[in-house]
Short mmCIF file of C-alpha atoms in Angstrom, two decimals:
data_model
loop_
_atom_site.label_atom_id
_atom_site.label_comp_id
_atom_site.label_asym_id
_atom_site.label_seq_id
_atom_site.Cartn_x
_atom_site.Cartn_y
_atom_site.Cartn_z
CA UNK A 1 22.32 231.10 91.89
CA UNK A 2 20.13 232.67 94.90
CA UNK A 3 16.62 234.58 94.11
CA UNK A 4 18.34 237.69 95.62
CA UNK A 5 21.23 237.37 93.37
CA UNK A 6 20.49 236.22 89.71
CA UNK A 7 21.47 238.56 86.86
CA UNK A 8 20.66 238.34 83.37
CA UNK A 9 23.44 235.76 82.57
CA UNK A 10 21.63 233.50 85.39
CA UNK A 11 18.42 233.56 84.24
CA UNK A 12 19.11 233.06 80.16
CA UNK A 13 21.51 229.76 81.57
CA UNK A 14 18.20 228.44 83.61
CA UNK A 15 16.10 229.01 80.73
CA UNK A 16 18.37 227.31 77.95
CA UNK A 17 18.98 224.66 80.56
CA UNK A 18 15.31 224.16 81.19
CA UNK A 19 15.22 224.27 77.26
CA UNK A 20 16.84 221.64 76.66
CA UNK A 21 15.43 219.08 79.56
CA UNK A 22 12.42 219.49 77.59
CA UNK A 23 13.07 219.59 74.08
CA UNK A 24 16.85 218.94 73.58
CA UNK A 25 16.64 215.60 75.97
CA UNK A 26 13.36 214.30 75.31
CA UNK A 27 14.75 210.75 75.29
CA UNK A 28 16.52 211.34 79.07
CA UNK A 29 12.82 212.78 80.29
CA UNK A 30 11.17 210.05 79.32
CA UNK A 31 13.07 207.79 80.96
CA UNK A 32 12.56 209.37 84.03
CA UNK A 33 9.05 209.61 83.72
CA UNK A 34 9.13 205.92 83.30
CA UNK A 35 12.09 205.47 86.60
CA UNK A 36 9.59 207.27 88.89
CA UNK A 37 6.55 204.92 87.47
CA UNK A 38 8.33 201.81 88.28
CA UNK A 39 9.61 203.42 91.83
CA UNK A 40 5.57 204.19 92.52
CA UNK A 41 5.05 200.52 91.15
CA UNK A 42 8.05 198.92 93.41
CA UNK A 43 6.10 201.20 96.37
CA UNK A 44 2.84 199.56 95.68
CA UNK A 45 4.30 195.92 95.69
CA UNK A 46 6.53 196.37 98.78
CA UNK A 47 2.75 197.13 100.94
CA UNK A 48 0.81 194.88 99.18
CA UNK A 49 2.63 191.71 98.96
CA UNK A 50 3.41 191.58 103.16
CA UNK A 51 -0.20 192.31 103.76
CA UNK A 52 -1.85 189.24 101.27
CA UNK A 53 -2.12 186.31 103.07
CA UNK A 54 -0.44 183.38 102.84
CA UNK A 55 -1.91 179.70 103.32
CA UNK A 56 -1.00 177.09 106.31
CA UNK A 57 -1.44 173.62 105.80
CA UNK A 58 0.43 170.63 107.38
CA UNK A 59 3.38 168.74 105.79
CA UNK A 60 1.22 165.68 104.71
CA UNK A 61 -0.59 167.79 102.48
CA UNK A 62 1.65 168.17 100.24
CA UNK A 63 0.69 171.66 99.44
CA UNK A 64 2.59 175.06 99.79
CA UNK A 65 0.89 178.24 101.10
CA UNK A 66 2.06 181.51 99.37
CA UNK A 67 0.68 181.64 95.38
CA UNK A 68 -1.59 184.39 96.07
CA UNK A 69 1.50 186.63 97.07
CA UNK A 70 3.47 185.32 94.85
CA UNK A 71 0.69 185.91 91.99
CA UNK A 72 2.31 189.96 92.31
CA UNK A 73 5.31 189.29 91.00
CA UNK A 74 3.89 186.74 88.21
CA UNK A 75 4.51 183.43 90.01
CA UNK A 76 8.62 184.58 91.38
CA UNK A 77 9.47 184.73 94.95
CA UNK A 78 11.17 187.62 94.37
CA UNK A 79 14.16 189.59 97.20
CA UNK A 80 14.00 192.53 95.28
CA UNK A 81 10.86 194.13 94.73
CA UNK A 82 12.92 197.65 93.09
CA UNK A 83 14.39 195.06 90.89
CA UNK A 84 11.61 193.56 89.83
CA UNK A 85 9.85 196.35 88.69
CA UNK A 86 12.56 197.88 86.76
CA UNK A 87 11.90 195.00 84.26
CA UNK A 88 7.87 195.84 84.00
CA UNK A 89 7.07 197.15 81.10
CA UNK A 90 5.62 200.66 80.99
CA UNK A 91 3.15 201.97 78.23
CA UNK A 92 2.23 206.09 77.48
CA UNK A 93 -1.24 206.55 77.70
CA UNK A 94 -1.73 210.52 76.29
CA UNK A 95 0.63 211.93 79.30
CA UNK A 96 0.20 208.81 81.32
CA UNK A 97 2.28 206.25 81.96
CA UNK A 98 0.55 203.32 82.86
CA UNK A 99 2.07 200.03 84.95
CA UNK A 100 -0.08 197.23 85.19
CA UNK A 101 0.19 195.30 88.41
CA UNK A 102 -2.25 192.09 88.39
CA UNK A 103 -2.34 188.88 89.92
CA UNK A 104 -3.90 186.77 88.28
CA UNK A 105 -4.44 183.69 90.66
CA UNK A 106 -8.37 183.37 90.57
CA UNK A 107 -9.40 183.78 94.25
CA UNK A 108 -7.60 186.91 94.76
CA UNK A 109 -10.76 189.04 94.36
CA UNK A 110 -12.40 186.91 97.11
CA UNK A 111 -9.75 187.37 99.51
CA UNK A 112 -9.29 190.74 98.89
CA UNK A 113 -13.36 191.33 98.93
CA UNK A 114 -14.53 189.08 100.83
CA UNK A 115 -16.56 185.41 100.30
CA UNK A 116 -19.68 182.94 101.47
CA UNK A 117 -17.49 179.86 102.49
CA UNK A 118 -18.78 176.54 102.27
CA UNK A 119 -20.57 176.21 106.07
CA UNK A 120 -22.40 179.77 104.41
CA UNK A 121 -20.68 182.22 107.11
CA UNK A 122 -19.21 185.05 105.45
CA UNK A 123 -15.17 185.73 105.37
CA UNK A 124 -14.25 189.60 105.69
CA UNK A 125 -11.85 189.82 102.42
CA UNK A 126 -8.70 191.03 104.01
CA UNK A 127 -8.46 194.60 101.45
CA UNK A 128 -4.49 194.26 100.83
CA UNK A 129 -4.64 195.84 97.36
CA UNK A 130 -7.05 198.61 98.30
CA UNK A 131 -4.99 199.09 101.53
CA UNK A 132 -1.75 198.83 99.92
CA UNK A 133 -3.16 201.88 97.07
CA UNK A 134 -4.21 203.86 99.62
CA UNK A 135 -0.47 203.88 101.05
CA UNK A 136 1.13 204.28 98.13
CA UNK A 137 -1.07 207.22 97.12
CA UNK A 138 0.37 208.74 100.68
CA UNK A 139 3.67 208.20 100.10
CA UNK A 140 4.19 208.59 96.22
CA UNK A 141 4.68 212.63 96.48
CA UNK A 142 7.29 212.31 99.03
CA UNK A 143 9.00 209.84 96.97
CA UNK A 144 8.33 211.66 93.65
CA UNK A 145 9.66 214.68 95.08
CA UNK A 146 12.98 213.16 95.85
CA UNK A 147 13.23 212.49 92.57
CA UNK A 148 12.49 215.35 90.70
CA UNK A 149 15.15 217.45 92.72
CA UNK A 150 17.82 214.72 91.98
CA UNK A 151 17.05 214.89 88.13
CA UNK A 152 17.02 218.37 88.64
CA UNK A 153 20.39 219.11 90.59
CA UNK A 154 21.60 216.76 88.04
CA UNK A 155 20.66 218.78 85.06
CA UNK A 156 20.21 221.58 86.18
CA UNK A 157 22.65 221.81 89.07
#
């Protein structure tokens, strides 16, 4: 069906398909929204994790760096961010789908925003989360547009 060659039958079929998407297949639409939220969460994680600094310690210290970086994924060293994001809980608040991404490492805010060092000098914040959020906001519309297009092709044809 092209816009120039639509007849009443084509429009009726389109109307029925749209109605089925909103009423008859509400659960499928809910799953789609949750999938979109998880894709955006994966995008954010893929931006923030590499930006998060990992401490470098001498081998004799017995310490390993990366605690703050691993904090984004609950302490797990994740190789597949998308698979991790797909396991995250999505909650619906009104018409908004929410996934909370937190980093429980207590010194995370000091690395993000900056802090005073022991010697009294100011250590500049890394702003890894703020930068990742901005980049995600810029990339999310194209990601969602592609997902919506795929969804409509699958359900409307």
